[in-house]
């Protein structure tokens, strides 16, 4: 009697192999770690072979696992292609996504490309704005999904994790050593109050070198070594670098990354977008 491979288990196996661990794969797939482990176990039992070398210090595929990975990729690609092709006539519309400017790179371009390939009939309208403004618009129904950077996400938000807030300036610059310390921030930047409070608590005089809402003006001023600013680690603009101040600048603590999804959006395209955002910002 013909047997069939469980594509859900195959997807979990391929994801574990791709991201290098069960925990990260669980976050990407929006499953529990135990659920992913159980799917891998059942897949191994159905095939009668071990897919991972569990005695290895880090996760490694067995020879049989390497062979299945090649088949698995092709099976999933055909499955996803077929679903996208036949869903094209039934799907449509758009997903309104909001992401703060300072965390758009490097993850969002790749996410948008993969979403376009998987859901060619769905338009993603990306808006880059401030967390406070996006949350206001989200509450009014202006967004389907928003990613935020904030100290205390609202109840109902999915907290992806914490990232340290760091001081950045021009590579090999010395603006951070001057007094008063010149700061580059947009007027509504959520990091600005924390940075100013930390400097005042440390007794470091400061002044603003920029005003308004132009991110380009802030980045240009900082890259020219005329000021410093604060960013979340992992989202440092080109032309700038984390300042190694040897404790001469105060620590800024952590900020939280959080996801908000409209209750009206439960469709598969939004589910995939949420999974992509989790993998990029929580794994």
GROMACS .gro file of C-alpha atoms in nm:
model
  283
    1UNK     CA    1   0.000   0.000   0.000
    2UNK     CA    2   0.148   0.340  -0.096
    3UNK     CA    3   0.264   0.561   0.189
    4UNK     CA    4   0.269   0.939   0.200
    5UNK     CA    5   0.509   1.171   0.373
    6UNK     CA    6   0.352   1.424   0.608
    7UNK     CA    7   0.428   1.760   0.445
    8UNK     CA    8   0.379   1.941   0.776
    9UNK     CA    9   0.653   1.728   0.930
   10UNK     CA   10   0.870   1.773   0.621
   11UNK     CA   11   0.832   2.151   0.651
   12UNK     CA   12   0.938   2.136   1.015
   13UNK     CA   13   1.239   1.920   0.923
   14UNK     CA   14   1.351   2.155   0.646
   15UNK     CA   15   1.304   2.459   0.870
   16UNK     CA   16   1.509   2.303   1.152
   17UNK     CA   17   1.787   2.225   0.904
   18UNK     CA   18   1.774   2.576   0.755
   19UNK     CA   19   1.776   2.778   1.079
   20UNK     CA   20   2.005   2.543   1.272
   21UNK     CA   21   1.790   2.444   1.566
   22UNK     CA   22   1.451   2.331   1.694
   23UNK     CA   23   1.396   2.641   1.908
   24UNK     CA   24   1.448   2.886   1.621
   25UNK     CA   25   1.238   2.669   1.389
   26UNK     CA   26   0.955   2.667   1.642
   27UNK     CA   27   0.955   3.048   1.645
   28UNK     CA   28   0.952   3.063   1.266
   29UNK     CA   29   0.668   2.811   1.237
   30UNK     CA   30   0.472   2.954   1.532
   31UNK     CA   31   0.473   2.615   1.703
   32UNK     CA   32   0.599   2.496   2.039
   33UNK     CA   33   0.943   2.340   2.057
   34UNK     CA   34   0.791   2.009   2.169
   35UNK     CA   35   0.553   2.009   1.870
   36UNK     CA   36   0.842   2.051   1.625
   37UNK     CA   37   1.044   1.781   1.802
   38UNK     CA   38   0.747   1.543   1.786
   39UNK     CA   39   0.700   1.605   1.413
   40UNK     CA   40   1.068   1.527   1.351
   41UNK     CA   41   1.040   1.210   1.560
   42UNK     CA   42   0.732   1.092   1.368
   43UNK     CA   43   0.901   1.164   1.037
   44UNK     CA   44   1.202   0.957   1.143
   45UNK     CA   45   0.974   0.674   1.255
   46UNK     CA   46   0.780   0.676   0.928
   47UNK     CA   47   1.105   0.657   0.729
   48UNK     CA   48   1.281   0.420   0.966
   49UNK     CA   49   1.596   0.632   0.978
   50UNK     CA   50   1.765   0.896   1.188
   51UNK     CA   51   1.770   1.241   1.026
   52UNK     CA   52   1.993   1.426   1.274
   53UNK     CA   53   2.315   1.327   1.450
   54UNK     CA   54   2.210   1.382   1.809
   55UNK     CA   55   2.553   1.300   1.951
   56UNK     CA   56   2.706   1.598   1.773
   57UNK     CA   57   2.786   1.911   1.974
   58UNK     CA   58   2.572   2.116   1.743
   59UNK     CA   59   2.278   2.013   1.528
   60UNK     CA   60   2.397   1.822   1.222
   61UNK     CA   61   2.218   1.623   0.953
   62UNK     CA   62   2.282   1.253   0.911
   63UNK     CA   63   2.365   1.129   0.559
   64UNK     CA   64   2.001   1.024   0.524
   65UNK     CA   65   1.894   1.365   0.649
   66UNK     CA   66   2.104   1.534   0.382
   67UNK     CA   67   1.928   1.329   0.114
   68UNK     CA   68   1.582   1.401   0.255
   69UNK     CA   69   1.660   1.773   0.276
   70UNK     CA   70   1.703   1.787  -0.101
   71UNK     CA   71   1.376   1.602  -0.160
   72UNK     CA   72   1.201   1.805   0.108
   73UNK     CA   73   1.291   2.137  -0.049
   74UNK     CA   74   1.151   2.026  -0.385
   75UNK     CA   75   0.834   1.883  -0.229
   76UNK     CA   76   0.763   2.203  -0.038
   77UNK     CA   77   0.843   2.421  -0.338
   78UNK     CA   78   0.593   2.228  -0.554
   79UNK     CA   79   0.335   2.231  -0.276
   80UNK     CA   80   0.368   2.606  -0.223
   81UNK     CA   81   0.369   2.676  -0.596
   82UNK     CA   82   0.049   2.476  -0.645
   83UNK     CA   83  -0.125   2.645  -0.354
   84UNK     CA   84  -0.022   2.989  -0.475
   85UNK     CA   85  -0.131   2.913  -0.831
   86UNK     CA   86  -0.477   2.787  -0.738
   87UNK     CA   87  -0.527   3.044  -0.465
   88UNK     CA   88  -0.447   3.329  -0.703
   89UNK     CA   89  -0.803   3.350  -0.829
   90UNK     CA   90  -0.946   3.348  -0.477
   91UNK     CA   91  -0.707   3.579  -0.297
   92UNK     CA   92  -0.636   3.943  -0.339
   93UNK     CA   93  -0.643   4.267  -0.153
   94UNK     CA   94  -0.357   4.405   0.049
   95UNK     CA   95  -0.179   4.382   0.381
   96UNK     CA   96  -0.103   4.715   0.545
   97UNK     CA   97   0.228   4.674   0.728
   98UNK     CA   98   0.390   4.934   0.953
   99UNK     CA   99   0.757   4.915   1.056
  100UNK     CA  100   0.971   5.178   1.233
  101UNK     CA  101   1.232   5.331   1.004
  102UNK     CA  102   1.528   5.224   1.217
  103UNK     CA  103   1.448   4.850   1.202
  104UNK     CA  104   1.344   4.820   0.836
  105UNK     CA  105   1.692   4.701   0.740
  106UNK     CA  106   1.825   4.443   0.696
  107UNK     CA  107   1.524   4.211   0.732
  108UNK     CA  108   1.222   4.375   0.567
  109UNK     CA  109   1.338   4.371   0.200
  110UNK     CA  110   1.390   3.994   0.212
  111UNK     CA  111   1.056   3.941   0.384
  112UNK     CA  112   0.874   4.145   0.119
  113UNK     CA  113   1.042   3.949  -0.160
  114UNK     CA  114   0.947   3.611  -0.012
  115UNK     CA  115   0.591   3.727   0.048
  116UNK     CA  116   0.564   3.844  -0.313
  117UNK     CA  117   0.685   3.507  -0.438
  118UNK     CA  118   0.448   3.308  -0.216
  119UNK     CA  119   0.146   3.541  -0.253
  120UNK     CA  120   0.179   3.720  -0.588
  121UNK     CA  121  -0.185   3.832  -0.577
  122UNK     CA  122  -0.154   4.006  -0.240
  123UNK     CA  123  -0.022   4.362  -0.226
  124UNK     CA  124   0.181   4.461   0.079
  125UNK     CA  125   0.163   4.831   0.154
  126UNK     CA  126   0.466   4.913   0.371
  127UNK     CA  127   0.460   5.230   0.579
  128UNK     CA  128   0.766   5.338   0.777
  129UNK     CA  129   0.672   5.566   1.063
  130UNK     CA  130   0.706   5.620   1.438
  131UNK     CA  131   0.581   5.362   1.686
  132UNK     CA  132   0.350   5.610   1.861
  133UNK     CA  133   0.187   5.720   1.535
  134UNK     CA  134   0.158   5.365   1.400
  135UNK     CA  135  -0.014   5.247   1.718
  136UNK     CA  136  -0.263   5.532   1.692
  137UNK     CA  137  -0.341   5.442   1.330
  138UNK     CA  138  -0.354   5.070   1.416
  139UNK     CA  139  -0.617   5.139   1.682
  140UNK     CA  140  -0.824   5.319   1.416
  141UNK     CA  141  -0.795   5.028   1.169
  142UNK     CA  142  -0.525   5.186   0.956
  143UNK     CA  143  -0.289   4.885   0.970
  144UNK     CA  144  -0.323   4.508   0.956
  145UNK     CA  145   0.017   4.436   1.112
  146UNK     CA  146   0.267   4.663   1.285
  147UNK     CA  147   0.611   4.600   1.429
  148UNK     CA  148   0.698   4.834   1.716
  149UNK     CA  149   0.994   4.938   1.928
  150UNK     CA  150   0.878   5.042   2.274
  151UNK     CA  151   0.941   5.010   2.646
  152UNK     CA  152   0.609   4.855   2.749
  153UNK     CA  153   0.396   4.696   2.472
  154UNK     CA  154   0.020   4.699   2.519
  155UNK     CA  155  -0.172   4.391   2.638
  156UNK     CA  156  -0.239   4.173   2.336
  157UNK     CA  157   0.091   4.253   2.169
  158UNK     CA  158   0.322   3.965   2.082
  159UNK     CA  159   0.658   4.054   2.236
  160UNK     CA  160   0.939   3.923   2.016
  161UNK     CA  161   1.219   4.005   2.257
  162UNK     CA  162   1.451   4.270   2.394
  163UNK     CA  163   1.733   4.447   2.215
  164UNK     CA  164   1.987   4.677   2.380
  165UNK     CA  165   1.978   5.044   2.292
  166UNK     CA  166   2.329   5.158   2.200
  167UNK     CA  167   2.507   5.485   2.128
  168UNK     CA  168   2.624   5.524   1.769
  169UNK     CA  169   2.839   5.779   1.589
  170UNK     CA  170   3.077   5.818   1.298
  171UNK     CA  171   3.332   5.534   1.270
  172UNK     CA  172   3.645   5.643   1.461
  173UNK     CA  173   3.468   5.972   1.540
  174UNK     CA  174   3.511   6.180   1.854
  175UNK     CA  175   3.180   6.367   1.874
  176UNK     CA  176   3.093   6.158   2.179
  177UNK     CA  177   3.388   6.309   2.369
  178UNK     CA  178   3.285   6.674   2.321
  179UNK     CA  179   3.089   6.874   2.576
  180UNK     CA  180   2.818   6.971   2.558
  181UNK     CA  181   2.742   6.641   2.389
  182UNK     CA  182   2.556   6.703   2.064
  183UNK     CA  183   2.265   6.469   1.992
  184UNK     CA  184   2.093   6.382   1.666
  185UNK     CA  185   1.729   6.280   1.707
  186UNK     CA  186   1.399   6.336   1.533
  187UNK     CA  187   1.151   6.530   1.743
  188UNK     CA  188   0.924   6.227   1.795
  189UNK     CA  189   1.196   5.960   1.824
  190UNK     CA  190   1.097   5.716   2.098
  191UNK     CA  191   1.463   5.675   2.201
  192UNK     CA  192   1.523   6.046   2.258
  193UNK     CA  193   1.365   6.083   2.608
  194UNK     CA  194   1.556   5.782   2.740
  195UNK     CA  195   1.889   5.907   2.600
  196UNK     CA  196   1.839   6.255   2.742
  197UNK     CA  197   1.736   6.121   3.084
  198UNK     CA  198   2.040   5.891   3.096
  199UNK     CA  199   2.276   6.179   3.016
  200UNK     CA  200   2.116   6.405   3.277
  201UNK     CA  201   2.141   6.130   3.539
  202UNK     CA  202   2.511   6.091   3.453
  203UNK     CA  203   2.569   6.466   3.474
  204UNK     CA  204   2.669   6.498   3.107
  205UNK     CA  205   2.562   6.827   2.944
  206UNK     CA  206   2.398   6.790   2.603
  207UNK     CA  207   2.234   6.988   2.325
  208UNK     CA  208   2.036   6.897   2.015
  209UNK     CA  209   2.210   6.914   1.679
  210UNK     CA  210   1.902   6.829   1.470
  211UNK     CA  211   1.531   6.901   1.468
  212UNK     CA  212   1.222   6.805   1.274
  213UNK     CA  213   1.136   6.458   1.147
  214UNK     CA  214   1.403   6.387   0.885
  215UNK     CA  215   1.582   6.057   0.943
  216UNK     CA  216   1.823   6.143   0.662
  217UNK     CA  217   1.923   6.465   0.842
  218UNK     CA  218   1.995   6.274   1.162
  219UNK     CA  219   2.200   6.005   0.985
  220UNK     CA  220   2.397   6.262   0.783
  221UNK     CA  221   2.479   6.466   1.094
  222UNK     CA  222   2.591   6.158   1.286
  223UNK     CA  223   2.793   6.016   0.993
  224UNK     CA  224   2.971   6.354   0.965
  225UNK     CA  225   3.081   6.322   1.331
  226UNK     CA  226   2.880   6.629   1.431
  227UNK     CA  227   2.658   6.443   1.677
  228UNK     CA  228   2.574   6.100   1.817
  229UNK     CA  229   2.243   5.920   1.848
  230UNK     CA  230   2.093   5.595   1.981
  231UNK     CA  231   1.975   5.288   1.792
  232UNK     CA  232   1.872   4.934   1.870
  233UNK     CA  233   2.157   4.687   1.833
  234UNK     CA  234   2.132   4.504   1.502
  235UNK     CA  235   1.988   4.806   1.320
  236UNK     CA  236   2.289   5.033   1.277
  237UNK     CA  237   2.273   5.263   0.969
  238UNK     CA  238   2.549   5.255   0.708
  239UNK     CA  239   2.820   5.511   0.774
  240UNK     CA  240   2.788   5.480   1.151
  241UNK     CA  241   2.920   5.249   1.421
  242UNK     CA  242   2.855   5.157   1.784
  243UNK     CA  243   3.055   5.385   2.013
  244UNK     CA  244   3.306   5.209   2.239
  245UNK     CA  245   3.308   5.474   2.512
  246UNK     CA  246   3.459   5.256   2.785
  247UNK     CA  247   3.176   5.349   3.023
  248UNK     CA  248   3.215   5.723   2.961
  249UNK     CA  249   2.861   5.728   2.822
  250UNK     CA  250   2.568   5.589   3.026
  251UNK     CA  251   2.405   5.259   2.939
  252UNK     CA  252   2.063   5.295   2.779
  253UNK     CA  253   1.906   4.960   2.868
  254UNK     CA  254   1.684   4.750   2.642
  255UNK     CA  255   1.384   4.821   2.420
  256UNK     CA  256   1.120   4.566   2.326
  257UNK     CA  257   1.021   4.458   1.977
  258UNK     CA  258   0.653   4.375   1.953
  259UNK     CA  259   0.401   4.263   1.692
  260UNK     CA  260   0.040   4.375   1.666
  261UNK     CA  261  -0.211   4.210   1.431
  262UNK     CA  262  -0.564   4.326   1.359
  263UNK     CA  263  -0.826   4.080   1.484
  264UNK     CA  264  -0.991   4.092   1.144
  265UNK     CA  265  -0.687   3.941   0.968
  266UNK     CA  266  -0.658   3.566   1.018
  267UNK     CA  267  -0.581   3.469   0.656
  268UNK     CA  268  -0.284   3.258   0.549
  269UNK     CA  269  -0.093   3.544   0.387
  270UNK     CA  270  -0.094   3.739   0.714
  271UNK     CA  271   0.004   3.421   0.901
  272UNK     CA  272   0.307   3.385   0.674
  273UNK     CA  273   0.399   3.751   0.723
  274UNK     CA  274   0.377   3.710   1.100
  275UNK     CA  275   0.598   3.400   1.084
  276UNK     CA  276   0.854   3.584   0.872
  277UNK     CA  277   0.863   3.876   1.117
  278UNK     CA  278   0.902   3.640   1.412
  279UNK     CA  279   1.193   3.460   1.250
  280UNK     CA  280   1.368   3.783   1.152
  281UNK     CA  281   1.326   3.971   1.478
  282UNK     CA  282   1.292   3.704   1.748
  283UNK     CA  283   1.518   3.417   1.633
   0.00000   0.00000   0.00000
